[in-house]
Coordinates of C-alpha atoms in Angstrom, one line a residue:
M1 CA 1.1 -2.5 25.8
N2 CA -1.0 -3.4 28.4
Y3 CA -4.4 -4.7 29.2
F4 CA -5.4 -1.3 31.1
T5 CA -9.0 -0.5 31.0
G6 CA -11.1 1.9 31.6
P7 CA -12.0 5.6 31.5
I8 CA -8.0 7.8 31.6
P9 CA -7.8 9.6 34.9
H10 CA -8.6 13.7 34.5
F11 CA -5.1 15.9 35.6
H12 CA -5.3 18.0 38.1
K13 CA -2.0 20.5 39.5
V14 CA 0.1 17.8 36.5
T15 CA 2.7 20.6 35.8
T16 CA 6.2 18.8 35.2
L17 CA 5.1 15.9 33.2
K18 CA 6.4 15.4 29.7
F19 CA 5.3 12.1 28.5
L20 CA 1.1 10.7 28.4
R21 CA 2.2 7.0 26.8
L22 CA -0.3 4.7 26.6
T23 CA -1.0 2.8 23.9
D24 CA -2.1 -0.3 22.8
N25 CA -4.2 -1.0 26.1
F26 CA -7.9 -0.9 26.4
L27 CA -8.9 2.0 27.9
S28 CA -12.2 3.6 26.7
G29 CA -13.9 6.6 27.1
S30 CA -12.8 10.4 26.8
I31 CA -9.9 12.1 26.4
P32 CA -10.0 14.5 29.1
P33 CA -10.7 18.1 28.2
S34 CA -8.2 18.0 31.6
I35 CA -4.7 16.8 29.5
G36 CA -4.6 20.4 28.2
N37 CA -4.0 22.0 31.3
V38 CA -0.8 20.0 31.7
S39 CA 1.5 22.1 29.6
S40 CA 4.7 20.8 29.7
L41 CA 3.8 17.3 27.6
T42 CA 6.0 16.8 24.7
S43 CA 4.2 13.8 23.9
I44 CA 0.8 12.5 24.3
L45 CA 0.3 8.9 22.7
L46 CA -3.0 7.8 22.6
G47 CA -3.4 5.3 19.1
R48 CA -4.7 1.4 19.9
N49 CA -6.9 2.0 22.4
R50 CA -10.5 2.4 22.2
L51 CA -11.7 5.8 23.0
S52 CA -14.5 7.1 21.7
G53 CA -16.4 10.9 21.4
L54 CA -14.3 14.0 20.8
I55 CA -10.8 15.4 20.3
P56 CA -10.6 18.4 22.3
E57 CA -9.8 21.2 21.9
T58 CA -8.3 22.3 24.8
L59 CA -4.9 20.4 23.5
S60 CA -3.6 23.0 21.3
H61 CA -3.0 24.4 24.9
I62 CA 0.1 22.7 25.4
K63 CA 2.6 25.1 22.7
E64 CA 5.5 22.8 23.3
L65 CA 4.0 19.5 21.9
L66 CA 5.8 18.0 19.6
E67 CA 4.0 14.2 19.1
L68 CA 0.1 13.6 19.3
D69 CA -0.7 10.5 18.1
L70 CA -5.3 9.1 18.3
S71 CA -4.9 6.7 16.1
F72 CA -7.1 3.1 16.3
N73 CA -10.0 4.8 18.1
S74 CA -13.5 5.3 17.5
L75 CA -13.2 9.4 17.7
S76 CA -15.5 11.2 16.1
G77 CA -16.6 14.0 15.3
S78 CA -14.0 17.0 12.7
V79 CA -9.4 17.5 14.6
P80 CA -10.8 21.0 16.0
S81 CA -9.0 23.7 13.9
S82 CA -6.8 24.8 16.6
I83 CA -5.1 21.6 15.8
Y84 CA -4.3 22.4 13.2
N85 CA -2.4 25.8 13.9
M86 CA 0.3 23.5 17.0
T87 CA 3.5 25.3 15.0
S88 CA 5.6 22.5 17.1
L89 CA 3.7 19.1 16.1
C90 CA 6.6 17.0 14.2
Y91 CA 4.0 14.5 14.6
F92 CA 0.5 13.5 14.0
S93 CA -1.4 10.9 13.8
V94 CA -5.2 10.8 13.5
G95 CA -5.5 8.3 11.5
S96 CA -8.5 4.8 11.7
N97 CA -11.2 6.5 13.0
T98 CA -14.4 7.1 11.8
L99 CA -13.1 12.1 12.1
V100 CA -15.4 14.1 9.2
G101 CA -14.7 18.0 8.4
Q102 CA -11.7 19.6 6.0
I103 CA -8.3 19.0 6.0
P104 CA -7.6 23.3 6.7
S105 CA -5.8 24.4 2.7
H106 CA -3.7 26.6 4.7
I107 CA -2.1 23.2 6.8
G108 CA 1.5 23.3 5.2
Y109 CA 1.9 26.7 6.6
S110 CA 0.7 26.1 9.6
L111 CA 2.2 22.8 10.4
S112 CA 5.6 22.9 8.9
N113 CA 7.9 21.2 10.4
L114 CA 6.2 18.2 11.0
Q115 CA 7.4 15.0 9.8
L116 CA 4.9 12.7 10.1
L117 CA 0.8 13.8 8.8
I118 CA -1.5 11.2 8.9
L119 CA -4.7 10.7 8.3
G120 CA -6.1 8.0 6.9
S121 CA -8.9 5.5 7.0
N122 CA -11.0 8.1 8.1
R123 CA -14.5 10.1 6.8
L124 CA -12.3 12.9 5.4
N125 CA -14.9 14.2 1.9
V126 CA -12.6 17.7 0.6
L127 CA -9.7 18.0 -2.2
I128 CA -5.9 17.7 -1.3
P129 CA -4.2 21.0 -0.4
A130 CA -1.7 22.5 -2.7
S131 CA -0.2 24.0 0.8
L132 CA 1.2 20.3 2.0
A133 CA 4.4 20.8 -0.6
N134 CA 5.0 23.0 2.4
M135 CA 6.3 20.4 4.1
L136 CA 9.5 19.8 3.2
N137 CA 10.3 18.4 6.9
L138 CA 8.4 15.8 6.0
Q139 CA 8.9 11.9 5.4
I140 CA 5.2 10.0 5.7
L141 CA 2.0 10.8 4.8
D142 CA -0.9 8.8 4.7
L143 CA -4.1 10.5 3.5
S144 CA -5.8 7.0 2.2
N145 CA -9.2 5.3 2.8
N146 CA -11.7 8.3 3.0
S147 CA -13.4 10.3 -0.2
L148 CA -10.9 12.4 -0.9
H149 CA -11.8 13.8 -4.2
G150 CA -10.1 16.1 -7.5
S151 CA -6.6 15.9 -8.4
V152 CA -3.5 15.5 -5.9
P153 CA -1.6 19.2 -6.0
S154 CA 2.0 19.2 -6.6
L155 CA 4.1 17.3 -3.3
G156 CA 7.9 17.6 -5.9
S157 CA 9.1 20.1 -3.4
L158 CA 9.0 16.7 -0.5
S159 CA 12.3 15.9 -0.9
N160 CA 12.3 14.4 2.7
L161 CA 9.5 12.2 1.7
H162 CA 9.9 8.6 2.4
Q163 CA 5.9 7.5 1.8
L164 CA 3.6 8.4 0.1
D165 CA -0.2 7.1 0.1
L166 CA -3.1 8.3 -1.6
G167 CA -4.8 4.8 -2.0
R168 CA -8.8 4.2 -1.5
N169 CA -9.7 7.8 -2.7
L170 CA -11.9 9.2 -5.1
L171 CA -8.3 11.1 -6.2
E172 CA -8.8 11.8 -10.5
A173 CA -5.1 11.9 -12.4
H174 CA -6.3 14.8 -14.4
D175 CA -2.5 14.6 -16.6
W176 CA -0.3 13.2 -14.0
S177 CA 1.4 16.2 -13.4
F178 CA 1.4 15.3 -9.5
L179 CA 3.3 11.6 -10.8
T180 CA 5.9 13.5 -12.8
S181 CA 6.3 15.9 -10.1
L182 CA 7.6 13.1 -7.2
A183 CA 10.7 12.3 -9.2
N184 CA 11.6 14.5 -7.1
C185 CA 11.5 12.7 -4.0
T186 CA 14.9 11.1 -4.2
Q187 CA 13.6 9.4 -1.0
L188 CA 10.9 8.1 -1.8
T189 CA 10.2 4.2 -1.1
K190 CA 6.9 3.8 -1.0
L191 CA 3.9 5.2 -3.2
S192 CA 0.7 3.8 -3.0
L193 CA -2.7 5.1 -4.9
E194 CA -4.3 1.9 -5.5
R195 CA -8.1 1.8 -6.3
N196 CA -9.0 5.2 -6.9
A197 CA -9.6 6.7 -9.8
L198 CA -7.1 7.4 -11.6
N199 CA -7.3 7.4 -15.7
G200 CA -5.8 7.8 -19.3
S201 CA -2.5 6.5 -19.8
L202 CA 0.0 5.7 -18.1
P203 CA 3.1 8.6 -18.3
I204 CA 6.4 7.8 -18.7
S205 CA 7.7 9.8 -16.2
I206 CA 7.0 7.2 -13.6
V207 CA 10.0 5.4 -14.6
N208 CA 12.3 7.9 -13.1
L209 CA 10.9 8.3 -10.5
S210 CA 13.0 7.1 -7.3
R211 CA 16.0 4.4 -7.1
R212 CA 14.7 3.8 -3.9
L213 CA 10.7 2.8 -4.5
E214 CA 10.2 -0.7 -3.0
D215 CA 6.0 -0.4 -3.3
L216 CA 4.3 1.3 -6.5
S217 CA 1.1 -0.1 -5.7
L218 CA -2.1 1.6 -8.5
G219 CA -4.2 -0.6 -8.5
S220 CA -8.0 -1.5 -9.4
N221 CA -8.6 2.6 -11.1
Q222 CA -8.6 3.1 -15.1
I223 CA -5.6 3.6 -16.3
S224 CA -5.4 2.5 -19.7
G225 CA -2.2 2.9 -22.8
S226 CA 0.7 0.4 -22.2
I227 CA 3.4 -0.9 -19.3
P228 CA 6.9 1.7 -20.4
V229 CA 9.9 -0.6 -21.4
E230 CA 12.2 1.9 -18.7
I231 CA 9.7 0.1 -15.8
G232 CA 12.4 -1.8 -15.9
N233 CA 14.3 0.8 -14.2
L234 CA 13.0 0.5 -11.0
V235 CA 15.8 -1.9 -9.0
N236 CA 15.0 -1.7 -6.0
L237 CA 11.0 -2.5 -6.6
F238 CA 10.2 -5.5 -3.7
S239 CA 5.7 -4.8 -4.8
L240 CA 5.1 -3.9 -7.5
G241 CA 0.1 -4.3 -8.4
M242 CA -1.1 -2.7 -12.1
E243 CA -4.5 -4.7 -11.1
S244 CA -7.2 -4.0 -12.3
N245 CA -7.1 -1.6 -15.2
F246 CA -7.0 -1.2 -18.5
L247 CA -3.8 -1.7 -19.5
S248 CA -3.0 -3.1 -23.4
G249 CA 0.1 -4.7 -25.2
S250 CA 2.5 -7.1 -23.9
I251 CA 4.8 -7.2 -20.1
P252 CA 7.8 -5.7 -21.0
S253 CA 11.2 -7.6 -21.6
S254 CA 12.1 -5.6 -19.1
I255 CA 10.0 -7.2 -15.9
G256 CA 13.8 -9.3 -15.7
K257 CA 15.6 -6.5 -14.5
L258 CA 13.2 -5.8 -11.3
R259 CA 15.6 -8.5 -9.6
N260 CA 14.4 -7.7 -6.0
L261 CA 10.6 -8.1 -6.4
Y262 CA 8.6 -10.3 -4.2
I263 CA 5.4 -9.7 -5.5
L264 CA 4.3 -7.9 -9.1
N265 CA 0.7 -8.2 -9.9
L266 CA -1.3 -7.2 -13.2
S267 CA -4.1 -9.2 -13.4
K268 CA -7.6 -8.1 -15.3
N269 CA -6.2 -5.8 -18.4
K270 CA -5.7 -6.8 -21.1
L271 CA -2.2 -7.4 -21.6
S272 CA -1.9 -9.5 -24.6
G273 CA 1.0 -12.1 -26.0
Q274 CA 3.6 -13.7 -24.6
I275 CA 4.7 -14.4 -20.6
P276 CA 8.1 -13.0 -21.1
P277 CA 11.2 -15.7 -21.3
S278 CA 12.6 -13.2 -19.0
I279 CA 10.2 -13.5 -15.6
G280 CA 12.8 -16.2 -14.8
D281 CA 14.8 -13.8 -14.0
V282 CA 12.7 -12.0 -12.2
T283 CA 14.0 -15.1 -8.8
Q284 CA 12.6 -14.0 -5.8
L285 CA 10.0 -13.8 -6.9
S286 CA 7.0 -15.7 -4.6
E287 CA 3.3 -13.9 -5.3
L288 CA 3.3 -13.8 -9.8
H289 CA -0.6 -12.7 -10.7
L290 CA -0.6 -12.4 -14.2
D291 CA -5.1 -13.5 -14.4
G292 CA -7.9 -12.1 -16.6
N293 CA -5.9 -11.4 -19.0
N294 CA -5.6 -11.7 -23.2
L295 CA -1.4 -13.9 -22.7
S296 CA -1.5 -16.5 -25.3
E297 CA 1.6 -18.7 -26.5
N298 CA 3.3 -21.6 -24.3
I299 CA 3.8 -20.8 -19.9
P300 CA 8.4 -20.2 -20.4
G301 CA 9.6 -23.0 -18.8
S302 CA 12.2 -20.6 -17.3
L303 CA 9.5 -19.5 -14.7
A304 CA 10.2 -22.8 -12.5
Q305 CA 14.0 -20.3 -11.6
C306 CA 11.6 -19.0 -9.4
M307 CA 11.5 -21.8 -7.4
G308 CA 9.9 -19.3 -3.8
L309 CA 6.4 -18.5 -5.5
F310 CA 3.6 -19.3 -2.8
E311 CA 1.7 -18.7 -5.4
L312 CA 0.6 -18.6 -9.0
N313 CA -2.3 -17.2 -10.7
L314 CA -2.2 -17.8 -13.9
S315 CA -6.2 -18.5 -15.3
Q316 CA -8.3 -17.2 -17.9
N317 CA -5.6 -15.9 -20.0
N318 CA -5.4 -18.1 -23.8
L319 CA -1.9 -19.6 -22.6
D320 CA -1.6 -22.9 -25.0
G321 CA 0.4 -26.0 -25.2
S322 CA 1.2 -27.8 -21.6
I323 CA 3.0 -27.3 -18.5
S324 CA 6.5 -28.0 -17.9
V325 CA 7.4 -31.3 -16.2
R326 CA 9.8 -28.9 -14.4
L327 CA 7.4 -26.5 -13.2
F328 CA 5.7 -28.4 -11.2
A329 CA 9.4 -30.4 -10.3
D330 CA 11.3 -26.5 -9.1
L331 CA 7.4 -24.9 -7.5
L332 CA 8.8 -26.5 -3.8
F333 CA 6.6 -24.5 -1.4
A334 CA 3.5 -23.3 -4.2
W335 CA 0.9 -23.2 -1.6
S336 CA -2.2 -21.8 -4.1
L337 CA -1.2 -23.0 -8.4
D338 CA -4.0 -21.5 -10.7
F339 CA -4.7 -22.3 -14.6
S340 CA -7.1 -23.0 -14.8
H341 CA -9.5 -21.5 -18.5
N342 CA -6.5 -21.0 -20.9
N343 CA -6.2 -23.6 -23.8
L344 CA -3.9 -26.0 -22.0
T345 CA -3.2 -29.2 -23.5
G346 CA -1.5 -32.1 -22.9
E347 CA -0.8 -34.9 -19.3
L348 CA -0.3 -34.1 -16.1
P349 CA 4.3 -34.6 -15.4
P350 CA 3.6 -37.7 -12.3
V351 CA 5.1 -35.5 -10.3
L352 CA 1.4 -34.1 -9.2
G353 CA 1.2 -36.6 -7.8
T354 CA 3.8 -35.5 -5.5
Y355 CA 1.5 -32.1 -4.1
G356 CA -1.2 -33.3 -1.8
I357 CA -1.3 -33.6 2.4
G358 CA 2.1 -33.1 3.6
S359 CA 3.2 -30.4 1.1
G360 CA 2.4 -26.9 0.9
L361 CA -0.4 -26.8 -1.8
L362 CA -3.6 -25.5 -0.6
S363 CA -4.8 -25.5 -3.9
L364 CA -4.6 -26.4 -7.4
H365 CA -7.0 -24.8 -10.8
I366 CA -6.2 -26.5 -13.6
E367 CA -10.4 -27.2 -14.8
G368 CA -11.6 -25.4 -18.3
N369 CA -8.0 -26.3 -20.6
R370 CA -7.9 -29.8 -22.9
F371 CA -6.3 -31.8 -20.2
H372 CA -6.0 -35.4 -21.3
G373 CA -4.3 -39.1 -20.4
Q374 CA -5.1 -40.0 -16.5
I375 CA -4.8 -38.5 -13.3
P376 CA -1.8 -38.8 -11.3
E377 CA -1.1 -40.9 -8.8
R378 CA -0.4 -39.2 -5.2

C-alpha cells in the first residue's frame, strides 16, 4: 500500500524472512525465481501490482508456505503443476490475471487444507474438478469469469463454505443436483451463478439454501419455470438477482418476507400478473428492477413505503391506472424513476414539479404511456 515502482529485487542469502507482503504498489516486471530459495517464507502477497510474465515454478520449493496471493496482475501462462501440490497452502489467489491451462483433477486432494481459492477472471477453459468437494476447510471459492464448462459438481460436503462464485462462465445445470447439495453448506452467504448457460426450471430445493444467504445471483441464464413461493424463507437476503431469464408466472407475495432486501432484480423475464402489494413490506429496498416483463394492473400504492428507493424501473410492462401522488411524494431519495412503455393514465401529480435540480432525481422516464393534462411546473 505504497507507490513503489520497478521490479522486485532478487533474493540472495535471505534465510529468515517469513513474510513478503508487497501488495498494492506499482511493481512491474516478472516475479524473481530466487524467491523460491527463501525456504523460511510462510506468506507471499504480491497482489495488485503490475507484474507480468510466468509464475515461477520455484515457488513450490517453499514447503511451509501458507499464503500465496498473486492476484490483480498481468501474469500469463499456466499455474505450474507443482504449485497445485503445495499441501501447506491455506490461501491461494491468482485471480484477475491472464492465466490459461488446466485445474488439475486432483486439486481437492493435494490442496485439501485450503480455506480460500481464487482463480477467477482468467482464461481457464476446463471442467470444474469434482475433487473440490474434498476441501473441507474451504470458505471462499471463486472460479468466476473464465470459460469453465460442463456441469457443476456436488459441493455439499463443504460445510464451512461462505462464498461460492461461479458466475460468468459456460456452466450448465443438467439436473440441478449441485444446487440441492448446497443445502448442506449452512454457512453460505453468497452464491453467484449469473451469466452461465443454466437452463430448465428452477428447482424447489433453492429454498433449502442457507438461511444466512445474503447474495443470490442467477441472472443472465436460461432458467424457466416460476419463482418458488418459498423464496420468502431466505429471510437474510440482501440482494436477489434473477434478471434476463425465462421465468414465468407471477411474482410470489412471499417476496414481502425478505425484509432485509436492498436490491431486487427480476427484469427481462416473462413474469405476469400484478406487482404484489407485499412489496411494500420490503421497506429497505434501494433498487427495484421489474422492467421487461408482462406485469399488469395498477402499481401498488404500498410501494411508497419503500422510502429509501434510489432506483425504480417498471418500464416495458402492461401496467395501467394512475401513479399515486403518495408514490412521488414519498420517494424522496430516488435518482432514477422509469415508468415508460406501459398503459399508465391520468395526470402527473403536481408534486412531480418538486423534483429536478436541487433534488436527487437525475432521470425520469414516462414516455410511451397515456398521461394527459399539464406538465407540472417546478
